Amino acid sequence: MELISWTSMYAKTNPTAAHISPRQKRIFAVAAVVVVVLFGGLAAWGATAHDTYGTSGHGCVSVTVPNSTGGAVLHYCGKPARNFCQASFGSGDPVSLRARPQCELAGLSPAANPETVAS
């Protein structure tokens, strides 16, 4: 019985708590639609946007390596990519080992491209 009197007392202290005018309802509806459209647009853009650092290929190499902040992306195209891949196939450090498959995807492995072999 005590709970019932408490709830009825709360309703009496705030009589306009449940009353929203039609204008306020329209404003909330418009704001909700704007938020949904905004987040939907951002999600669609994020799902379909091209990531230039995402994959290796066509003479460009992208390698994700561990870093103090979690990870770093090494991205090279053209002559810097050829030099990077040449050094990667000539070394055995962890970055080089991670880079080799990406160099192969980019067509810059020593077997795929004789120009990258050290003279």
PDB file of C-alpha atoms in Angstrom:
ATOM      1  CA  MET A   1       0.000   0.000   0.000  1.00  0.00           C
ATOM      2  CA  GLU A   2       2.863   2.322   0.712  1.00  0.00           C
ATOM      3  CA  LEU A   3       4.187   1.941  -2.854  1.00  0.00           C
ATOM      4  CA  ILE A   4       0.870   2.987  -4.360  1.00  0.00           C
ATOM      5  CA  SER A   5       0.722   6.154  -2.310  1.00  0.00           C
ATOM      6  CA  TRP A   6       4.331   6.973  -3.258  1.00  0.00           C
ATOM      7  CA  THR A   7       3.646   6.655  -6.993  1.00  0.00           C
ATOM      8  CA  SER A   8       0.471   8.695  -6.809  1.00  0.00           C
ATOM      9  CA  MET A   9       2.349  11.321  -4.827  1.00  0.00           C
ATOM     10  CA  TYR A  10       5.055  11.482  -7.513  1.00  0.00           C
ATOM     11  CA  ALA A  11       2.470  11.955 -10.238  1.00  0.00           C
ATOM     12  CA  LYS A  12       0.957  14.823  -8.309  1.00  0.00           C
ATOM     13  CA  THR A  13       4.298  16.583  -7.858  1.00  0.00           C
ATOM     14  CA  ASN A  14       5.068  16.485 -11.619  1.00  0.00           C
ATOM     15  CA  PRO A  15       1.718  16.684 -13.432  1.00  0.00           C
ATOM     16  CA  THR A  16       3.186  17.528 -16.877  1.00  0.00           C
ATOM     17  CA  ALA A  17       5.741  14.726 -16.934  1.00  0.00           C
ATOM     18  CA  ALA A  18       3.737  12.506 -19.315  1.00  0.00           C
ATOM     19  CA  HIS A  19       2.199  15.258 -21.445  1.00  0.00           C
ATOM     20  CA  ILE A  20       4.034  16.093 -24.661  1.00  0.00           C
ATOM     21  CA  SER A  21       2.481  18.524 -27.087  1.00  0.00           C
ATOM     22  CA  PRO A  22       1.966  17.487 -30.733  1.00  0.00           C
ATOM     23  CA  ARG A  23       4.592  20.046 -31.769  1.00  0.00           C
ATOM     24  CA  GLN A  24       7.167  18.490 -29.420  1.00  0.00           C
ATOM     25  CA  LYS A  25       6.311  15.040 -30.785  1.00  0.00           C
ATOM     26  CA  ARG A  26       6.954  16.278 -34.342  1.00  0.00           C
ATOM     27  CA  ILE A  27      10.273  17.811 -33.285  1.00  0.00           C
ATOM     28  CA  PHE A  28      11.356  14.548 -31.647  1.00  0.00           C
ATOM     29  CA  ALA A  29      10.258  12.567 -34.715  1.00  0.00           C
ATOM     30  CA  VAL A  30      12.175  14.845 -37.095  1.00  0.00           C
ATOM     31  CA  ALA A  31      15.267  14.697 -34.871  1.00  0.00           C
ATOM     32  CA  ALA A  32      15.047  10.898 -34.712  1.00  0.00           C
ATOM     33  CA  VAL A  33      14.748  10.649 -38.508  1.00  0.00           C
ATOM     34  CA  VAL A  34      17.735  12.964 -38.983  1.00  0.00           C
ATOM     35  CA  VAL A  35      19.848  10.899 -36.570  1.00  0.00           C
ATOM     36  CA  VAL A  36      18.852   7.606 -38.224  1.00  0.00           C
ATOM     37  CA  VAL A  37      19.559   8.953 -41.729  1.00  0.00           C
ATOM     38  CA  LEU A  38      22.899  10.409 -40.586  1.00  0.00           C
ATOM     39  CA  PHE A  39      24.087   7.180 -38.983  1.00  0.00           C
ATOM     40  CA  GLY A  40      22.739   5.139 -41.902  1.00  0.00           C
ATOM     41  CA  GLY A  41      24.647   7.331 -44.351  1.00  0.00           C
ATOM     42  CA  LEU A  42      27.841   7.064 -42.321  1.00  0.00           C
ATOM     43  CA  ALA A  43      27.475   3.280 -42.120  1.00  0.00           C
ATOM     44  CA  ALA A  44      26.900   3.009 -45.880  1.00  0.00           C
ATOM     45  CA  TRP A  45      29.880   5.248 -46.606  1.00  0.00           C
ATOM     46  CA  GLY A  46      32.092   3.253 -44.255  1.00  0.00           C
ATOM     47  CA  ALA A  47      31.042  -0.031 -45.845  1.00  0.00           C
ATOM     48  CA  THR A  48      31.536   1.078 -49.447  1.00  0.00           C
ATOM     49  CA  ALA A  49      34.401   3.612 -49.306  1.00  0.00           C
ATOM     50  CA  HIS A  50      37.664   2.533 -50.883  1.00  0.00           C
ATOM     51  CA  ASP A  51      40.529   2.141 -48.440  1.00  0.00           C
ATOM     52  CA  THR A  52      43.742   3.201 -50.180  1.00  0.00           C
ATOM     53  CA  TYR A  53      45.901   1.607 -47.482  1.00  0.00           C
ATOM     54  CA  GLY A  54      43.831  -1.561 -47.135  1.00  0.00           C
ATOM     55  CA  THR A  55      45.374  -3.937 -49.636  1.00  0.00           C
ATOM     56  CA  SER A  56      48.561  -4.352 -51.567  1.00  0.00           C
ATOM     57  CA  GLY A  57      48.507  -4.477 -55.331  1.00  0.00           C
ATOM     58  CA  HIS A  58      49.337  -2.705 -58.579  1.00  0.00           C
ATOM     59  CA  GLY A  59      52.818  -1.728 -57.435  1.00  0.00           C
ATOM     60  CA  CYS A  60      51.748  -0.478 -53.991  1.00  0.00           C
ATOM     61  CA  VAL A  61      52.555  -2.236 -50.724  1.00  0.00           C
ATOM     62  CA  SER A  62      50.654  -1.838 -47.438  1.00  0.00           C
ATOM     63  CA  VAL A  63      51.985  -3.602 -44.360  1.00  0.00           C
ATOM     64  CA  THR A  64      50.521  -3.358 -40.865  1.00  0.00           C
ATOM     65  CA  VAL A  65      53.185  -3.779 -38.202  1.00  0.00           C
ATOM     66  CA  PRO A  66      53.005  -3.771 -34.394  1.00  0.00           C
ATOM     67  CA  ASN A  67      53.754  -0.410 -32.858  1.00  0.00           C
ATOM     68  CA  SER A  68      53.740   1.198 -29.433  1.00  0.00           C
ATOM     69  CA  THR A  69      50.275   2.652 -30.116  1.00  0.00           C
ATOM     70  CA  GLY A  70      48.845  -0.658 -31.331  1.00  0.00           C
ATOM     71  CA  GLY A  71      49.787  -0.747 -34.985  1.00  0.00           C
ATOM     72  CA  ALA A  72      51.252   1.233 -37.831  1.00  0.00           C
ATOM     73  CA  VAL A  73      50.675   1.057 -41.575  1.00  0.00           C
ATOM     74  CA  LEU A  74      53.658   1.173 -43.883  1.00  0.00           C
ATOM     75  CA  HIS A  75      52.464   2.184 -47.362  1.00  0.00           C
ATOM     76  CA  TYR A  76      54.718   2.570 -50.371  1.00  0.00           C
ATOM     77  CA  CYS A  77      54.065   2.916 -54.102  1.00  0.00           C
ATOM     78  CA  GLY A  78      56.360   2.911 -57.124  1.00  0.00           C
ATOM     79  CA  LYS A  79      60.110   3.046 -56.613  1.00  0.00           C
ATOM     80  CA  PRO A  80      59.880   3.272 -52.779  1.00  0.00           C
ATOM     81  CA  ALA A  81      57.761   0.093 -52.841  1.00  0.00           C
ATOM     82  CA  ARG A  82      60.327  -1.703 -55.022  1.00  0.00           C
ATOM     83  CA  ASN A  83      63.134  -0.630 -52.681  1.00  0.00           C
ATOM     84  CA  PHE A  84      61.142  -1.679 -49.611  1.00  0.00           C
ATOM     85  CA  CYS A  85      60.356  -5.096 -51.074  1.00  0.00           C
ATOM     86  CA  GLN A  86      63.931  -5.618 -52.224  1.00  0.00           C
ATOM     87  CA  ALA A  87      65.120  -4.906 -48.672  1.00  0.00           C
ATOM     88  CA  SER A  88      62.384  -7.153 -47.228  1.00  0.00           C
ATOM     89  CA  PHE A  89      63.447 -10.165 -49.270  1.00  0.00           C
ATOM     90  CA  GLY A  90      67.065  -9.545 -48.285  1.00  0.00           C
ATOM     91  CA  SER A  91      66.425  -9.426 -44.546  1.00  0.00           C
ATOM     92  CA  GLY A  92      64.921 -11.702 -41.909  1.00  0.00           C
ATOM     93  CA  ASP A  93      63.581  -9.206 -39.347  1.00  0.00           C
ATOM     94  CA  PRO A  94      59.894  -9.375 -38.302  1.00  0.00           C
ATOM     95  CA  VAL A  95      58.847  -6.405 -40.462  1.00  0.00           C
ATOM     96  CA  SER A  96      60.465  -7.968 -43.511  1.00  0.00           C
ATOM     97  CA  LEU A  97      58.744 -11.280 -42.854  1.00  0.00           C
ATOM     98  CA  ARG A  98      55.370  -9.490 -42.660  1.00  0.00           C
ATOM     99  CA  ALA A  99      56.135  -7.517 -45.812  1.00  0.00           C
ATOM    100  CA  ARG A 100      57.006 -10.428 -48.097  1.00  0.00           C
ATOM    101  CA  PRO A 101      53.438 -11.683 -48.717  1.00  0.00           C
ATOM    102  CA  GLN A 102      52.301  -8.109 -49.369  1.00  0.00           C
ATOM    103  CA  CYS A 103      55.168  -7.597 -51.817  1.00  0.00           C
ATOM    104  CA  GLU A 104      54.078 -10.742 -53.643  1.00  0.00           C
ATOM    105  CA  LEU A 105      50.504  -9.400 -53.832  1.00  0.00           C
ATOM    106  CA  ALA A 106      51.841  -6.172 -55.299  1.00  0.00           C
ATOM    107  CA  GLY A 107      53.866  -8.101 -57.876  1.00  0.00           C
ATOM    108  CA  LEU A 108      57.171  -6.958 -56.397  1.00  0.00           C
ATOM    109  CA  SER A 109      58.707 -10.248 -55.281  1.00  0.00           C
ATOM    110  CA  PRO A 110      62.124 -11.209 -56.691  1.00  0.00           C
ATOM    111  CA  ALA A 111      60.586 -14.196 -58.513  1.00  0.00           C
ATOM    112  CA  ALA A 112      57.809 -12.097 -60.071  1.00  0.00           C
ATOM    113  CA  ASN A 113      59.940  -9.097 -61.004  1.00  0.00           C
ATOM    114  CA  PRO A 114      63.626  -9.506 -61.882  1.00  0.00           C
ATOM    115  CA  GLU A 115      64.222  -5.748 -61.387  1.00  0.00           C
ATOM    116  CA  THR A 116      63.810  -6.096 -57.596  1.00  0.00           C
ATOM    117  CA  VAL A 117      66.664  -8.579 -57.206  1.00  0.00           C
ATOM    118  CA  ALA A 118      69.783  -6.996 -55.731  1.00  0.00           C
ATOM    119  CA  SER A 119      72.691  -6.629 -58.156  1.00  0.00           C
TER     120      SER A 119
END
